[in-house]
Amino acid sequence: MTLLSDSEQQQVRDAITHIERDTDAELVTVLAPQADDYTYIPLLWAGILALLIPGAINYFPQWLGASELLIVQWACFAVLAIVFRLPAVTTRLIPRRVRFWRAANLARRQFLEQNLHHTQDGTGMLIFVSEAERYVEILVDRGISSRLDDETWQSIVSNFTQQVKQGQTLQGFLSCIEACGEHLREHVPATHERNELPNRLIVLE
């Protein structure tokens, strides 16, 4: 993981403050180490393989008795359950669709928990990153979506995702905030001075 230091988080905060001077949008950034602990995934794979591997090995020679086969299955399950809990291994066991689904759910929960749907003119904007899933999403409220469609953010998200994959999370945030700011200045310009939401990077536990 490349979770950001205090000084790096301050850089993100400064970037948000700079952008919000010129737009009515309220930006909130959230960084999650991972969207889920996926506890059931290692156990599921360990259980399946513990049933299949000893039985397959013993199928032809049949040199294990029933009690011995049971012991081997238990041992296989215990060892595999431990190995599959290693973060580098667990990530590879989880289907991409499941990882993205969990990350997308967390992004939407954060949009609500950070009160981005309660801004005065519906101009809340969430930039969400989940590092383990290599997942980036931009969510906006009605005051922005009515002026800018979802396609506006696709290339920004794509570029940010590549930077997260390369471990460049800080630069990804800074580039993303600046790129979003260019669109927001033009389509959601500042009409009055306000700051309804904190300009900090929220790092989830």
GROMACS .gro file of N, CA, C and O in nm, residues 69-121:
model
  212
   69LEU      N    1  -0.677  -3.981   0.482
   69LEU     CA    2  -0.723  -3.884   0.383
   69LEU      C    3  -0.787  -3.763   0.452
   69LEU      O    4  -0.766  -3.649   0.411
   70LEU      N    5  -0.861  -3.789   0.558
   70LEU     CA    6  -0.925  -3.680   0.632
   70LEU      C    7  -0.820  -3.589   0.695
   70LEU      O    8  -0.833  -3.465   0.692
   71ILE      N    9  -0.714  -3.648   0.751
   71ILE     CA   10  -0.607  -3.569   0.812
   71ILE      C   11  -0.538  -3.483   0.707
   71ILE      O   12  -0.509  -3.364   0.729
   72VAL      N   13  -0.512  -3.541   0.589
   72VAL     CA   14  -0.448  -3.465   0.480
   72VAL      C   15  -0.537  -3.349   0.435
   72VAL      O   16  -0.489  -3.239   0.410
   73GLN      N   17  -0.665  -3.373   0.428
   73GLN     CA   18  -0.757  -3.266   0.389
   73GLN      C   19  -0.757  -3.153   0.490
   73GLN      O   20  -0.757  -3.036   0.454
   74TRP      N   21  -0.758  -3.190   0.620
   74TRP     CA   22  -0.754  -3.086   0.724
   74TRP      C   23  -0.623  -3.006   0.714
   74TRP      O   24  -0.625  -2.884   0.727
   75ALA      N   25  -0.514  -3.077   0.694
   75ALA     CA   26  -0.383  -3.009   0.685
   75ALA      C   27  -0.379  -2.916   0.563
   75ALA      O   28  -0.330  -2.803   0.572
   76CYS      N   29  -0.431  -2.966   0.450
   76CYS     CA   30  -0.436  -2.883   0.329
   76CYS      C   31  -0.518  -2.757   0.353
   76CYS      O   32  -0.478  -2.646   0.315
   77PHE      N   33  -0.632  -2.773   0.419
   77PHE     CA   34  -0.719  -2.658   0.444
   77PHE      C   35  -0.649  -2.556   0.533
   77PHE      O   36  -0.651  -2.436   0.505
   78ALA      N   37  -0.583  -2.603   0.639
   78ALA     CA   38  -0.517  -2.512   0.732
   78ALA      C   39  -0.404  -2.435   0.664
   78ALA      O   40  -0.392  -2.312   0.678
   79VAL      N   41  -0.321  -2.506   0.588
   79VAL     CA   42  -0.207  -2.442   0.521
   79VAL      C   43  -0.256  -2.343   0.415
   79VAL      O   44  -0.209  -2.229   0.408
   80LEU      N   45  -0.351  -2.387   0.332
   80LEU     CA   46  -0.400  -2.300   0.225
   80LEU      C   47  -0.473  -2.178   0.279
   80LEU      O   48  -0.462  -2.068   0.224
   81ALA      N   49  -0.546  -2.195   0.388
   81ALA     CA   50  -0.618  -2.082   0.448
   81ALA      C   51  -0.521  -1.975   0.495
   81ALA      O   52  -0.548  -1.855   0.483
   82ILE      N   53  -0.407  -2.017   0.547
   82ILE     CA   54  -0.304  -1.922   0.591
   82ILE      C   55  -0.238  -1.854   0.472
   82ILE      O   56  -0.222  -1.732   0.467
   83VAL      N   57  -0.199  -1.934   0.372
   83VAL     CA   58  -0.132  -1.880   0.253
   83VAL      C   59  -0.223  -1.784   0.178
   83VAL      O   60  -0.181  -1.676   0.136
   84PHE      N   61  -0.349  -1.821   0.165
   84PHE     CA   62  -0.443  -1.739   0.088
   84PHE      C   63  -0.482  -1.611   0.161
   84PHE      O   64  -0.543  -1.523   0.101
   85ARG      N   65  -0.446  -1.599   0.289
   85ARG     CA   66  -0.472  -1.476   0.363
   85ARG      C   67  -0.366  -1.370   0.336
   85ARG      O   68  -0.382  -1.254   0.373
   86LEU      N   69  -0.255  -1.408   0.275
   86LEU     CA   70  -0.152  -1.309   0.242
   86LEU      C   71  -0.210  -1.211   0.141
   86LEU      O   72  -0.268  -1.252   0.040
   87PRO      N   73  -0.198  -1.079   0.165
   87PRO     CA   74  -0.261  -0.979   0.078
   87PRO      C   75  -0.230  -0.997  -0.070
   87PRO      O   76  -0.319  -0.985  -0.155
   88ALA      N   77  -0.104  -1.027  -0.102
   88ALA     CA   78  -0.066  -1.041  -0.243
   88ALA      C   79  -0.137  -1.159  -0.309
   88ALA      O   80  -0.167  -1.157  -0.428
   89VAL      N   81  -0.164  -1.263  -0.229
   89VAL     CA   82  -0.232  -1.382  -0.281
   89VAL      C   83  -0.383  -1.359  -0.286
   89VAL      O   84  -0.449  -1.393  -0.385
   90THR      N   85  -0.437  -1.301  -0.178
   90THR     CA   86  -0.581  -1.279  -0.170
   90THR      C   87  -0.632  -1.198  -0.288
   90THR      O   88  -0.736  -1.230  -0.347
   91THR      N   89  -0.560  -1.092  -0.324
   91THR     CA   90  -0.602  -1.005  -0.434
   91THR      C   91  -0.620  -1.083  -0.563
   91THR      O   92  -0.712  -1.057  -0.641
   92ARG      N   93  -0.533  -1.181  -0.585
   92ARG     CA   94  -0.539  -1.259  -0.710
   92ARG      C   95  -0.650  -1.363  -0.708
   92ARG      O   96  -0.687  -1.415  -0.813
   93LEU      N   97  -0.703  -1.392  -0.592
   93LEU     CA   98  -0.810  -1.491  -0.582
   93LEU      C   99  -0.949  -1.430  -0.603
   93LEU      O  100  -1.045  -1.502  -0.628
   94ILE      N  101  -0.956  -1.297  -0.592
   94ILE     CA  102  -1.087  -1.230  -0.598
   94ILE      C  103  -1.116  -1.188  -0.741
   94ILE      O  104  -1.037  -1.116  -0.802
   95PRO      N  105  -1.227  -1.229  -0.798
   95PRO     CA  106  -1.262  -1.187  -0.934
   95PRO      C  107  -1.268  -1.034  -0.944
   95PRO      O  108  -1.312  -0.966  -0.851
   96ARG      N  109  -1.223  -0.981  -1.056
   96ARG     CA  110  -1.219  -0.836  -1.077
   96ARG      C  111  -1.357  -0.774  -1.058
   96ARG      O  112  -1.370  -0.667  -0.998
   97ARG      N  113  -1.458  -0.842  -1.106
   97ARG     CA  114  -1.594  -0.789  -1.095
   97ARG      C  115  -1.636  -0.774  -0.949
   97ARG      O  116  -1.702  -0.677  -0.912
   98VAL      N  117  -1.597  -0.871  -0.865
   98VAL     CA  118  -1.630  -0.864  -0.722
   98VAL      C  119  -1.556  -0.749  -0.655
   98VAL      O  120  -1.613  -0.673  -0.576
   99ARG      N  121  -1.425  -0.734  -0.687
   99ARG     CA  122  -1.346  -0.627  -0.628
   99ARG      C  123  -1.404  -0.490  -0.663
   99ARG      O  124  -1.417  -0.402  -0.577
  100PHE      N  125  -1.439  -0.471  -0.790
  100PHE     CA  126  -1.492  -0.342  -0.834
  100PHE      C  127  -1.631  -0.317  -0.776
  100PHE      O  128  -1.666  -0.203  -0.745
  101TRP      N  129  -1.709  -0.422  -0.761
  101TRP     CA  130  -1.843  -0.408  -0.703
  101TRP      C  131  -1.833  -0.361  -0.558
  101TRP      O  132  -1.905  -0.270  -0.516
  102ARG      N  133  -1.742  -0.421  -0.481
  102ARG     CA  134  -1.725  -0.381  -0.342
  102ARG      C  135  -1.672  -0.238  -0.331
  102ARG      O  136  -1.715  -0.160  -0.246
  103ALA      N  137  -1.578  -0.202  -0.418
  103ALA     CA  138  -1.522  -0.067  -0.416
  103ALA      C  139  -1.627   0.036  -0.454
  103ALA      O  140  -1.636   0.143  -0.393
  104ALA      N  141  -1.709   0.004  -0.555
  104ALA     CA  142  -1.815   0.097  -0.597
  104ALA      C  143  -1.917   0.118  -0.486
  104ALA      O  144  -1.965   0.230  -0.464
  105ASN      N  145  -1.950   0.012  -0.413
  105ASN     CA  146  -2.043   0.024  -0.300
  105ASN      C  147  -1.986   0.116  -0.192
  105ASN      O  148  -2.057   0.200  -0.135
  106LEU      N  149  -1.856   0.099  -0.163
  106LEU     CA  150  -1.793   0.183  -0.061
  106LEU      C  151  -1.791   0.329  -0.106
  106LEU      O  152  -1.813   0.420  -0.024
  107ALA      N  153  -1.766   0.353  -0.234
  107ALA     CA  154  -1.764   0.490  -0.286
  107ALA      C  155  -1.899   0.556  -0.265
  107ALA      O  156  -1.908   0.673  -0.222
  108ARG      N  157  -2.006   0.485  -0.292
  108ARG     CA  158  -2.140   0.541  -0.276
  108ARG      C  159  -2.176   0.563  -0.129
  108ARG      O  160  -2.243   0.661  -0.097
  109ARG      N  161  -2.128   0.476  -0.043
  109ARG     CA  162  -2.151   0.497   0.100
  109ARG      C  163  -2.078   0.622   0.148
  109ARG      O  164  -2.132   0.701   0.226
  110GLN      N  165  -1.957   0.641   0.099
  110GLN     CA  166  -1.881   0.758   0.137
  110GLN      C  167  -1.944   0.887   0.085
  110GLN      O  168  -1.942   0.990   0.152
  111PHE      N  169  -2.004   0.882  -0.032
  111PHE     CA  170  -2.072   1.000  -0.087
  111PHE      C  171  -2.181   1.045   0.009
  111PHE      O  172  -2.199   1.165   0.032
  112LEU      N  173  -2.253   0.949   0.065
  112LEU     CA  174  -2.361   0.981   0.159
  112LEU      C  175  -2.306   1.019   0.297
  112LEU      O  176  -2.351   1.116   0.358
  113GLU      N  177  -2.207   0.944   0.345
  113GLU     CA  178  -2.154   0.969   0.479
  113GLU      C  179  -2.084   1.105   0.489
  113GLU      O  180  -2.082   1.167   0.595
  114GLN      N  181  -2.026   1.150   0.379
  114GLN     CA  182  -1.957   1.280   0.379
  114GLN      C  183  -2.052   1.395   0.346
  114GLN      O  184  -2.008   1.508   0.327
  115ASN      N  185  -2.183   1.365   0.338
  115ASN     CA  186  -2.288   1.467   0.316
  115ASN      C  187  -2.272   1.541   0.183
  115ASN      O  188  -2.309   1.659   0.172
  116LEU      N  189  -2.220   1.474   0.084
  116LEU     CA  190  -2.204   1.537  -0.047
  116LEU      C  191  -2.337   1.557  -0.119
  116LEU      O  192  -2.344   1.630  -0.217
  117HIS      N  193  -2.440   1.492  -0.071
  117HIS     CA  194  -2.573   1.508  -0.130
  117HIS      C  195  -2.654   1.617  -0.058
  117HIS      O  196  -2.771   1.638  -0.090
  118HIS      N  197  -2.590   1.688   0.036
  118HIS     CA  198  -2.661   1.789   0.113
  118HIS      C  199  -2.604   1.929   0.093
  118HIS      O  200  -2.631   2.018   0.175
  119THR      N  201  -2.524   1.952  -0.009
  119THR     CA  202  -2.472   2.086  -0.033
  119THR      C  203  -2.584   2.177  -0.083
  119THR      O  204  -2.684   2.129  -0.139
  120GLN      N  205  -2.565   2.306  -0.067
  120GLN     CA  206  -2.672   2.403  -0.094
  120GLN      C  207  -2.726   2.394  -0.237
  120GLN      O  208  -2.847   2.395  -0.259
  121ASP      N  209  -2.637   2.384  -0.334
  121ASP     CA  210  -2.679   2.381  -0.474
  121ASP      C  211  -2.658   2.245  -0.541
  121ASP      O  212  -2.658   2.235  -0.664
   0.00000   0.00000   0.00000
